[in-house]
Short mmCIF file of C-alpha atoms in Angstrom, two decimals:
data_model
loop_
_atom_site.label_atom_id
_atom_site.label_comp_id
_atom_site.label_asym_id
_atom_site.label_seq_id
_atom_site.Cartn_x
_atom_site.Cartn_y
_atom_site.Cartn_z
CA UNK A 1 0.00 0.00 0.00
CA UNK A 2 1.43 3.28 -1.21
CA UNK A 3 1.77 6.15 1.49
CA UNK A 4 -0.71 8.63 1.24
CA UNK A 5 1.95 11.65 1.07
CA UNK A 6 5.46 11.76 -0.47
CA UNK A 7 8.69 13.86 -0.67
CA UNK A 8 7.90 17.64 -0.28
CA UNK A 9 4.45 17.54 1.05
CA UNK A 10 3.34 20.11 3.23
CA UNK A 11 0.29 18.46 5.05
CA UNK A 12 0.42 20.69 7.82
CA UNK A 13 1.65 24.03 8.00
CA UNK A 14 5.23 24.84 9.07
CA UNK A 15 6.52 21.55 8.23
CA UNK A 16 8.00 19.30 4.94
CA UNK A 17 8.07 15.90 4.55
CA UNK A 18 11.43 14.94 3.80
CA UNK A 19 10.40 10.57 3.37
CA UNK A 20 7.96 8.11 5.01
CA UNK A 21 9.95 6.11 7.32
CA UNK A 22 6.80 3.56 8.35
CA UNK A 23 3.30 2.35 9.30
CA UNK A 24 1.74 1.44 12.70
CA UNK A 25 -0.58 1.56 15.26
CA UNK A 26 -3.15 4.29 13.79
CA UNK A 27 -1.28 5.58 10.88
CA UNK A 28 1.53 6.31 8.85
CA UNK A 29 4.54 8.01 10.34
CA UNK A 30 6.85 10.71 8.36
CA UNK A 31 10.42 11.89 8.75
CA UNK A 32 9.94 16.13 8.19
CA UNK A 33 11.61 19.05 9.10
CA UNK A 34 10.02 22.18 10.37
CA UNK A 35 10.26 25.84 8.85
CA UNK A 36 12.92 26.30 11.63
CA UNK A 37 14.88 23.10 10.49
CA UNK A 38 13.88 20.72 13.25
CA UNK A 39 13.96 17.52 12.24
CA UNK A 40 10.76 15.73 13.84
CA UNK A 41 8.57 13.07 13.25
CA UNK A 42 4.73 13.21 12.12
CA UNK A 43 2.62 11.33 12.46
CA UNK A 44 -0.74 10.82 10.45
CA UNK A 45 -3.65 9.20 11.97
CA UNK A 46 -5.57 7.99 9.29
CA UNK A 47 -6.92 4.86 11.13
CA UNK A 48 -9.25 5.79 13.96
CA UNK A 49 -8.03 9.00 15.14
CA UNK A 50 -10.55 9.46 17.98
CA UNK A 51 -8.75 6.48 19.56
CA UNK A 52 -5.23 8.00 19.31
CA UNK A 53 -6.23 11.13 20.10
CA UNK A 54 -7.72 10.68 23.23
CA UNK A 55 -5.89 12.45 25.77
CA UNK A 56 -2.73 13.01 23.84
CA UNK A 57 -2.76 17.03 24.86
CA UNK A 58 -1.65 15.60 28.40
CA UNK A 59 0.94 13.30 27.07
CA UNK A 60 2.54 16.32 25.74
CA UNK A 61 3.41 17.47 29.28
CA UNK A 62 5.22 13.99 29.96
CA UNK A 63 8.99 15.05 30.57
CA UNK A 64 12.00 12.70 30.74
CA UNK A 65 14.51 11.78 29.03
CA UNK A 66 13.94 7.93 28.95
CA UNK A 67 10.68 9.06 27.03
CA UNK A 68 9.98 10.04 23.03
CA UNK A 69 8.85 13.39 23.51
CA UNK A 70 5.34 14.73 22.14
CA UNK A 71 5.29 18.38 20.95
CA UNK A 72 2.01 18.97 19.36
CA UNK A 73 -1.45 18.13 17.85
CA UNK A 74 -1.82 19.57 14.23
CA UNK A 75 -4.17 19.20 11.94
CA UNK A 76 -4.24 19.51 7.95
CA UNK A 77 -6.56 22.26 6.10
CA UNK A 78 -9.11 19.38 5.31
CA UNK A 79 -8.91 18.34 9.02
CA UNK A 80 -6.71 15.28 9.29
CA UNK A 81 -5.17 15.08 12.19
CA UNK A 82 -1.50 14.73 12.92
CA UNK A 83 0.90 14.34 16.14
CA UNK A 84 4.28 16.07 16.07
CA UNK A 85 6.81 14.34 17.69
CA UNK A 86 10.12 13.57 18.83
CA UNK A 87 12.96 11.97 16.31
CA UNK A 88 14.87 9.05 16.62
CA UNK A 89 17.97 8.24 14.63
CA UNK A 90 19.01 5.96 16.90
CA UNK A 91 18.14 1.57 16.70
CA UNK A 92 15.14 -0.43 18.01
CA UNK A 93 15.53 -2.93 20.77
CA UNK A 94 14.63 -4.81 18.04
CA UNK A 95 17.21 -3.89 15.62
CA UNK A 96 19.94 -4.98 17.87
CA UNK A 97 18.13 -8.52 18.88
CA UNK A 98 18.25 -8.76 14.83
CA UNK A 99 21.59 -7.98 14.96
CA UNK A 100 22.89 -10.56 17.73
CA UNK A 101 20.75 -13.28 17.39
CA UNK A 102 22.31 -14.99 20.47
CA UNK A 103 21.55 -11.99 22.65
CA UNK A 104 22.80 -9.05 23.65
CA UNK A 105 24.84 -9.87 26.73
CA UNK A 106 24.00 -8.90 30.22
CA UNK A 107 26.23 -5.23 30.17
CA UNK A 108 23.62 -4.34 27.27
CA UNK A 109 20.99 -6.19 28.32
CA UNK A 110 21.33 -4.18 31.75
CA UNK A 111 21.51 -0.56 29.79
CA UNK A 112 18.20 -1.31 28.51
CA UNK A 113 16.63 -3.01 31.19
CA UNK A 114 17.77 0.08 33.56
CA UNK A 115 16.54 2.66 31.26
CA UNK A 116 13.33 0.92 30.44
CA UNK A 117 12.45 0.82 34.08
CA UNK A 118 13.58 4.73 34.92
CA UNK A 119 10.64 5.37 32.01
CA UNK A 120 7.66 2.84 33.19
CA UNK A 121 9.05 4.10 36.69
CA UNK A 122 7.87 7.92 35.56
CA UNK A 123 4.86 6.41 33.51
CA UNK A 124 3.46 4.70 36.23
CA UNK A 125 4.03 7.05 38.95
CA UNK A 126 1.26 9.24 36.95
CA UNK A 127 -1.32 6.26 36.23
CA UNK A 128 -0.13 5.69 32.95
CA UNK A 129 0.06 2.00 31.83
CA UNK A 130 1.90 1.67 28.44
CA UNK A 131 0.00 -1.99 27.26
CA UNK A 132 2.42 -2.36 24.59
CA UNK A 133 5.73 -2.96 25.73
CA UNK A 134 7.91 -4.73 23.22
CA UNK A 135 11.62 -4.28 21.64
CA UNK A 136 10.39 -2.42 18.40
CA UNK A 137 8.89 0.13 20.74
CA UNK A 138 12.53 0.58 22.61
CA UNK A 139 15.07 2.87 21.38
CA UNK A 140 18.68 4.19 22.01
CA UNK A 141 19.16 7.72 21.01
CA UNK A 142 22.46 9.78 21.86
CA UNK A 143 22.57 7.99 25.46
CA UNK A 144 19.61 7.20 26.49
CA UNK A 145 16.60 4.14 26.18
CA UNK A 146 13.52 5.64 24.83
CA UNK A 147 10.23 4.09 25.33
CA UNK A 148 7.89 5.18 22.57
CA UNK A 149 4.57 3.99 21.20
CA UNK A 150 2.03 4.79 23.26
CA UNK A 151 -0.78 4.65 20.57
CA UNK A 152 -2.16 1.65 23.81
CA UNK A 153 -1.19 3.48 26.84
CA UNK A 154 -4.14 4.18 29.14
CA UNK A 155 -4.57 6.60 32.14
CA UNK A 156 -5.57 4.18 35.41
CA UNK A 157 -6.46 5.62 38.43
CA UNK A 158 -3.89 4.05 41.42
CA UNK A 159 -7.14 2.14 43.04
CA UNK A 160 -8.51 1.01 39.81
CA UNK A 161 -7.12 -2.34 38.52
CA UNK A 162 -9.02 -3.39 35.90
CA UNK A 163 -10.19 -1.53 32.58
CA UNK A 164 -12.58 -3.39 29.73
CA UNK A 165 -12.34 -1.26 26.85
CA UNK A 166 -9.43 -2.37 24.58
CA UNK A 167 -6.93 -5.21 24.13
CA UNK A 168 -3.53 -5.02 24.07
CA UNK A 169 -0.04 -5.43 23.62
CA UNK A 170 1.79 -8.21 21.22
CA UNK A 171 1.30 -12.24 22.48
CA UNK A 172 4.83 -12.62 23.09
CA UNK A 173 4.94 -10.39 25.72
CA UNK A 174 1.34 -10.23 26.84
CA UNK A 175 0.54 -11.15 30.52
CA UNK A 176 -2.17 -14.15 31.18
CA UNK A 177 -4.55 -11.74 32.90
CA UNK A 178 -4.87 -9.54 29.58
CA UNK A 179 -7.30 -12.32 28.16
CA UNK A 180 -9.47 -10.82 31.25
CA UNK A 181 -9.48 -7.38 30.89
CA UNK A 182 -6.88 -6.76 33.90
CA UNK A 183 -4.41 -3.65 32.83
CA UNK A 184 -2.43 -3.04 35.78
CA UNK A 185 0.92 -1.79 35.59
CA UNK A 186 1.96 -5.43 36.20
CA UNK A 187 1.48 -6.11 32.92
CA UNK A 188 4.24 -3.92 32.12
CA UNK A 189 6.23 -5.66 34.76
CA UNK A 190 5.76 -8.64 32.80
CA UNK A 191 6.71 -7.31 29.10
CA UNK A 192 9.59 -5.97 31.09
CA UNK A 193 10.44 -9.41 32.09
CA UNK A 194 9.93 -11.37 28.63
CA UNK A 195 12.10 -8.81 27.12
CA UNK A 196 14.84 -9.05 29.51
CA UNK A 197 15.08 -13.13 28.84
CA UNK A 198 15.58 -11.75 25.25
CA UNK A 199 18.12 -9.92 25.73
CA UNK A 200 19.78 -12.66 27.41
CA UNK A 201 18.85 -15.70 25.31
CA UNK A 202 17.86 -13.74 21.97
CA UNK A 203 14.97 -15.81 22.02
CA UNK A 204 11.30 -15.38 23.86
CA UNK A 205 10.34 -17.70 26.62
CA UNK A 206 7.09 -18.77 25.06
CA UNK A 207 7.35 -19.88 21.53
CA UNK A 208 4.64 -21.71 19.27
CA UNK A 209 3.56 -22.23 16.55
CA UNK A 210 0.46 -20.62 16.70
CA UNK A 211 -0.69 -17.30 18.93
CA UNK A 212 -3.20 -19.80 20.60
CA UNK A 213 0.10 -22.28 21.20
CA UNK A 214 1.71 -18.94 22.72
CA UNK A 215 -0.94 -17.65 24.92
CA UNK A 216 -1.54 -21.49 26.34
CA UNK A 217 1.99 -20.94 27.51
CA UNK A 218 1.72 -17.66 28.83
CA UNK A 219 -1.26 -19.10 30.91
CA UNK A 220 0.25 -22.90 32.15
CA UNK A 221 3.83 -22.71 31.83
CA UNK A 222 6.97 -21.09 33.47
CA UNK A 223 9.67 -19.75 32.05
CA UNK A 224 12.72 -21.60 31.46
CA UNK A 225 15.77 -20.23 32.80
CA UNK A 226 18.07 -22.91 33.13
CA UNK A 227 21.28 -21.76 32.26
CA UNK A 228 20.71 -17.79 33.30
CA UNK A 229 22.64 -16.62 35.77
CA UNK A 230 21.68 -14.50 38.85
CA UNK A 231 20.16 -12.41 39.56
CA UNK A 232 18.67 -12.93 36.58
CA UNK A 233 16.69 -16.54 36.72
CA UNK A 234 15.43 -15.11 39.61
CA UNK A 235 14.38 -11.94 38.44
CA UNK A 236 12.76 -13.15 35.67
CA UNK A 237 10.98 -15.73 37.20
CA UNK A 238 9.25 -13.39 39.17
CA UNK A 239 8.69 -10.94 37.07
CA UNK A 240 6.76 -13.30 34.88
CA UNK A 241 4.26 -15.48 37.51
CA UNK A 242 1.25 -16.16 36.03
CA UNK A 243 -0.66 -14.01 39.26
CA UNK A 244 0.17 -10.41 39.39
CA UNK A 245 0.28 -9.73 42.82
CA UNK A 246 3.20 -12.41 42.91
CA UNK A 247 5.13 -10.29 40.43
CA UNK A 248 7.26 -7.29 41.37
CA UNK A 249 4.90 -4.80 42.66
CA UNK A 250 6.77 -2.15 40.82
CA UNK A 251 9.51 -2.14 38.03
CA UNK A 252 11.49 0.01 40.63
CA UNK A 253 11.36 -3.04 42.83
CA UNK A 254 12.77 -5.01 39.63
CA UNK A 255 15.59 -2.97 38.85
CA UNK A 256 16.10 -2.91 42.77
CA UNK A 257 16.57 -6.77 43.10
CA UNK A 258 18.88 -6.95 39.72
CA UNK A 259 21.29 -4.14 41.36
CA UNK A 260 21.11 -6.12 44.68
CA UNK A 261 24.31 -8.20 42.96
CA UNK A 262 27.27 -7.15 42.90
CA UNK A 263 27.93 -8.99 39.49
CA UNK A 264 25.36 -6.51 37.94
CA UNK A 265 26.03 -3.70 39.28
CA UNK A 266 30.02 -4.11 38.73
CA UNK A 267 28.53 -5.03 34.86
CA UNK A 268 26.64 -1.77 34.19
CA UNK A 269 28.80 0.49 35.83
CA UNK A 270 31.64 -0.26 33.45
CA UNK A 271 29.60 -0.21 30.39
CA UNK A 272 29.96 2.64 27.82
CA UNK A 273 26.57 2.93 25.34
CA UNK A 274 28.67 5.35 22.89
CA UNK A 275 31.14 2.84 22.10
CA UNK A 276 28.86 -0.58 21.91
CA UNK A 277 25.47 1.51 20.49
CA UNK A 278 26.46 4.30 18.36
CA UNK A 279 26.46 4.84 14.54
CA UNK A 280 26.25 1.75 11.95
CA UNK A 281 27.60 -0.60 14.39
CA UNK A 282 25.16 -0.23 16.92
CA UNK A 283 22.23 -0.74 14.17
CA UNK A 284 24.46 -4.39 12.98
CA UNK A 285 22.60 -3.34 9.65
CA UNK A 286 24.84 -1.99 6.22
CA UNK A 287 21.93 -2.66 3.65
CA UNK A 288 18.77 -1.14 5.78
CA UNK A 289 15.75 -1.87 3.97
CA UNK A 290 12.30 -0.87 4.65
CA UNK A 291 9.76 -2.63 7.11
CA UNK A 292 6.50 -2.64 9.10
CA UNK A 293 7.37 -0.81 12.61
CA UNK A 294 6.69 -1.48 15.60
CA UNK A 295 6.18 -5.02 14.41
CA UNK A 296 9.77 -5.91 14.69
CA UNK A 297 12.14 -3.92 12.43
CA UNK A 298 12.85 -1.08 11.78
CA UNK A 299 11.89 1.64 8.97
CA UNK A 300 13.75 2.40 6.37
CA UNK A 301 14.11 4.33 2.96
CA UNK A 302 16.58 6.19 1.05
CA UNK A 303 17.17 9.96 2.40
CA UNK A 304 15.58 12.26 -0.05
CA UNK A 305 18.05 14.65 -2.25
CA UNK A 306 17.99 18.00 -1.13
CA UNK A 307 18.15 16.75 3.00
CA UNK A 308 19.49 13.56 4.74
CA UNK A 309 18.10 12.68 7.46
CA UNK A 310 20.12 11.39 10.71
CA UNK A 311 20.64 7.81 10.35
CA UNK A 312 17.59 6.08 11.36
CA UNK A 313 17.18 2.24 12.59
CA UNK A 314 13.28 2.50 13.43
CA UNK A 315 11.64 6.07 14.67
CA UNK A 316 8.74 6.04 16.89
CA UNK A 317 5.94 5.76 15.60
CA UNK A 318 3.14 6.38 17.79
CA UNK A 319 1.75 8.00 20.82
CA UNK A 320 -0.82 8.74 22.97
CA UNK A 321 -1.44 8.56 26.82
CA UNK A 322 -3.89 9.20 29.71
CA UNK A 323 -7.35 10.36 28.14
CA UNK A 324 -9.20 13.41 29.51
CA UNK A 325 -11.98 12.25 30.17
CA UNK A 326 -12.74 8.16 31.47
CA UNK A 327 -12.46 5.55 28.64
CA UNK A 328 -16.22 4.78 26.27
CA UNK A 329 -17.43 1.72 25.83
CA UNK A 330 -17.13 2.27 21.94
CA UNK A 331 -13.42 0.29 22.88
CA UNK A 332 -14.68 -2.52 24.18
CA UNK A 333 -16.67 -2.65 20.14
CA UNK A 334 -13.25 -2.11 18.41
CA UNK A 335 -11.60 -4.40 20.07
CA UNK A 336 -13.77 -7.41 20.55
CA UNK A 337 -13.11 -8.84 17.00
CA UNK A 338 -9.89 -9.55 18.36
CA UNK A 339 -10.33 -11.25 21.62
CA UNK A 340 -13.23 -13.36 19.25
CA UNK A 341 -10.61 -14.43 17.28
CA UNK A 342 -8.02 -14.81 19.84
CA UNK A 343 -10.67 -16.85 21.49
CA UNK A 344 -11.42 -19.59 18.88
CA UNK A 345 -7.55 -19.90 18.25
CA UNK A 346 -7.30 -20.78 22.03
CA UNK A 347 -10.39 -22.75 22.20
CA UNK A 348 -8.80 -24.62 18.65
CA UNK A 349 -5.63 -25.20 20.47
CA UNK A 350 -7.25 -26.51 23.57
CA UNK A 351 -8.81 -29.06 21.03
CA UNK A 352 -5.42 -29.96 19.94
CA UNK A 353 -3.37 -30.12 23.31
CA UNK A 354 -6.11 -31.71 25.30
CA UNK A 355 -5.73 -35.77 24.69
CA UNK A 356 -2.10 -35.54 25.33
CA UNK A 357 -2.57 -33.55 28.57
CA UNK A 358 -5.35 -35.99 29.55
CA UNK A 359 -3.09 -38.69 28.71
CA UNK A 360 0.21 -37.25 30.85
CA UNK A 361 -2.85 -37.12 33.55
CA UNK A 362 -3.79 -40.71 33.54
CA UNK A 363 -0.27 -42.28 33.57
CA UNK A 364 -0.01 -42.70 36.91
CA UNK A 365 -3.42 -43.97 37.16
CA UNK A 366 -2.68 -46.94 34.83
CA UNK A 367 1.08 -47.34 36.39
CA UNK A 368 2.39 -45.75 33.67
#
């Protein structure tokens, strides 16, 4: 599918697209450069805009540095919207598990992790949930981890624990209680966890074949961290048990129990990001080519000729946060196709799994 604006365009005023750098979430996302010669991201919601735009005029008041930044709401002169944001030129999380299949190693793997929690840290101190955590949604950017995508993120009241208006997040790194409308911040505890065994093992801890094989996983089996040092095994044990309140009550408590050893600490404090993460050996790619992001790559595309562009692995893409006003059931419509579907998958691979659990369940009934 061909992007709706090319090289040049002015959509909104005060700013040229230089190229499109990717789809996801709501829309389509463009590198441009304002009047001033700020190089920024916008992005244009051309899927369900109401969605994305709920609330974002109070992410844009979200400051920190282990956060992409929002500037601004815009709209077009026939009234599309658009979100003005922050730049990247830096790689994914994903990227780099592309680019080291075997994992990242714990120094890196540590970088992130820290960073990662300083941002949910800041997120969730203000309610905010981000539903979506996964490695093409992590960034590295002169220093710093950037969480970005929030086109999911949701405003939660501290007492409230529960929310039934939209699904979320990608089945590798959803939590079990998802499935039941439960959004806590523990879910994000739980991304946090699947992604650190990543970095580790370059793998994820539940693999299937299917998304129903996956999500049977998520709900019946632990993770397998044979082989993982400490703190780690540990860590990520806990940080992925199937009942929330048995997880980490906070990813400040996380990042608490992984400094706790001396082995990490001594391993963090030594590492340099500019010398393992910067320029074209941090992206591990020499032939970039273009692909779907946020879905696990990066987005790419030769720089246009009059301006190029800072290098970029895979900008963000999307945002949103804590809506104004308390979430409409017109959610719970939009996103009920999905759980239908992610249903009958389930119920399908129930089907399939169930005589050989039954059977493991009779052995020792028949001596076996």
């Amino acid at each position: 599918m061909a992007f709706t604006f090319k090289h040049g365009d002015r959509p909104v005023e005060g700013y040229t697209i230089q190229r499109a750098v990717g789809r996801g979430g709501f829309g389509e996302v463009y590198y441009a450069v304002s009047d001033g010669g700020k190089d920024v991201a916008l992005k244009y919601l051309r899927d369900n805009p109401e969605v994305e735009l709920r609330g974002v005029e109070a992410c844009m008041n979200l400051k920190n540095p282990h956060l992409i930044s929002i500037y601004d709401v815009r709209k077009s002169a026939a009234g599309e919207p658009f979100i003005v944001m922050e730049y990247v030129s830096g790689p994914s999380l994903r990227d780099l598990l592309t680019a080291e299949p075997g994992g990242l190693g714990s120094a890196k793997a540590l970088f992130f992790l820290k960073g990662m929690c300083e941002g949910l840290s800041y997120l969730h101190d203000r309610g905010i949930v981000h539903r979506d955590l996964k490695p093409g949604n992590i960034f590295y950017d002169d220093g710093y981890v950037k969480i970005g995508d929030y086109g999911l993120s949701k405003f939660m009241s501290v007492s409230r624990h529960s929310a039934h208006t939209s699904s979320v997040g990608t089945v590798h790194y959803m939590a079990p209680e998802v499935g039941s409308g439960n959004y806590s911040r523990a879910i994000d505890v739980y991304a946090v966890g699947v992604m650190l065994f990543e970095m580790l093992t370059g793998r994820v801890p539940f693999e299937g074949a299917s998304m129903g094989e996956v999500l049977m996983k998520h709900l019946t089996q632990a993770p397998n961290v044979d082989g993982l040092p400490e703190p780690f095994a540990r860590v990520i044990g806990k940080a992925l048990e199937k009942d929330p309140q048995h997880r980490y009550a906070t990813v400040d408590d996380l990042m608490t129990d992984v400094l706790g050893a001396e082995a990490a600490r001594s391993s963090l404090s030594v590492f340099n990001p500019e010398l393992s993460l910067s320029g074209a050996a941090a992206r591990g790619i020499s032939d970039p080519r273009p692909g779907p992001v946020g879905a696990g790559g990066g987005a790419f595309g030769p720089p246009p000729p009059p301006r190029t562009p800072p290098p970029a692995a895979a900008p963000y893409i999307a945002a949103s946060g804590k809506p104004l006003a308390p979430e409409v059931s017109t959610g719970r419509v939009r996103y009920a196709g999905f759980w239908i579907r992610t249903g009958a998958v389930i119920i399908d691979s129930i089907v399939l799994l169930l005589p050989t659990a039954l059977a493991q369940m009779m052995l020792p009934v028949l001596g076996g």
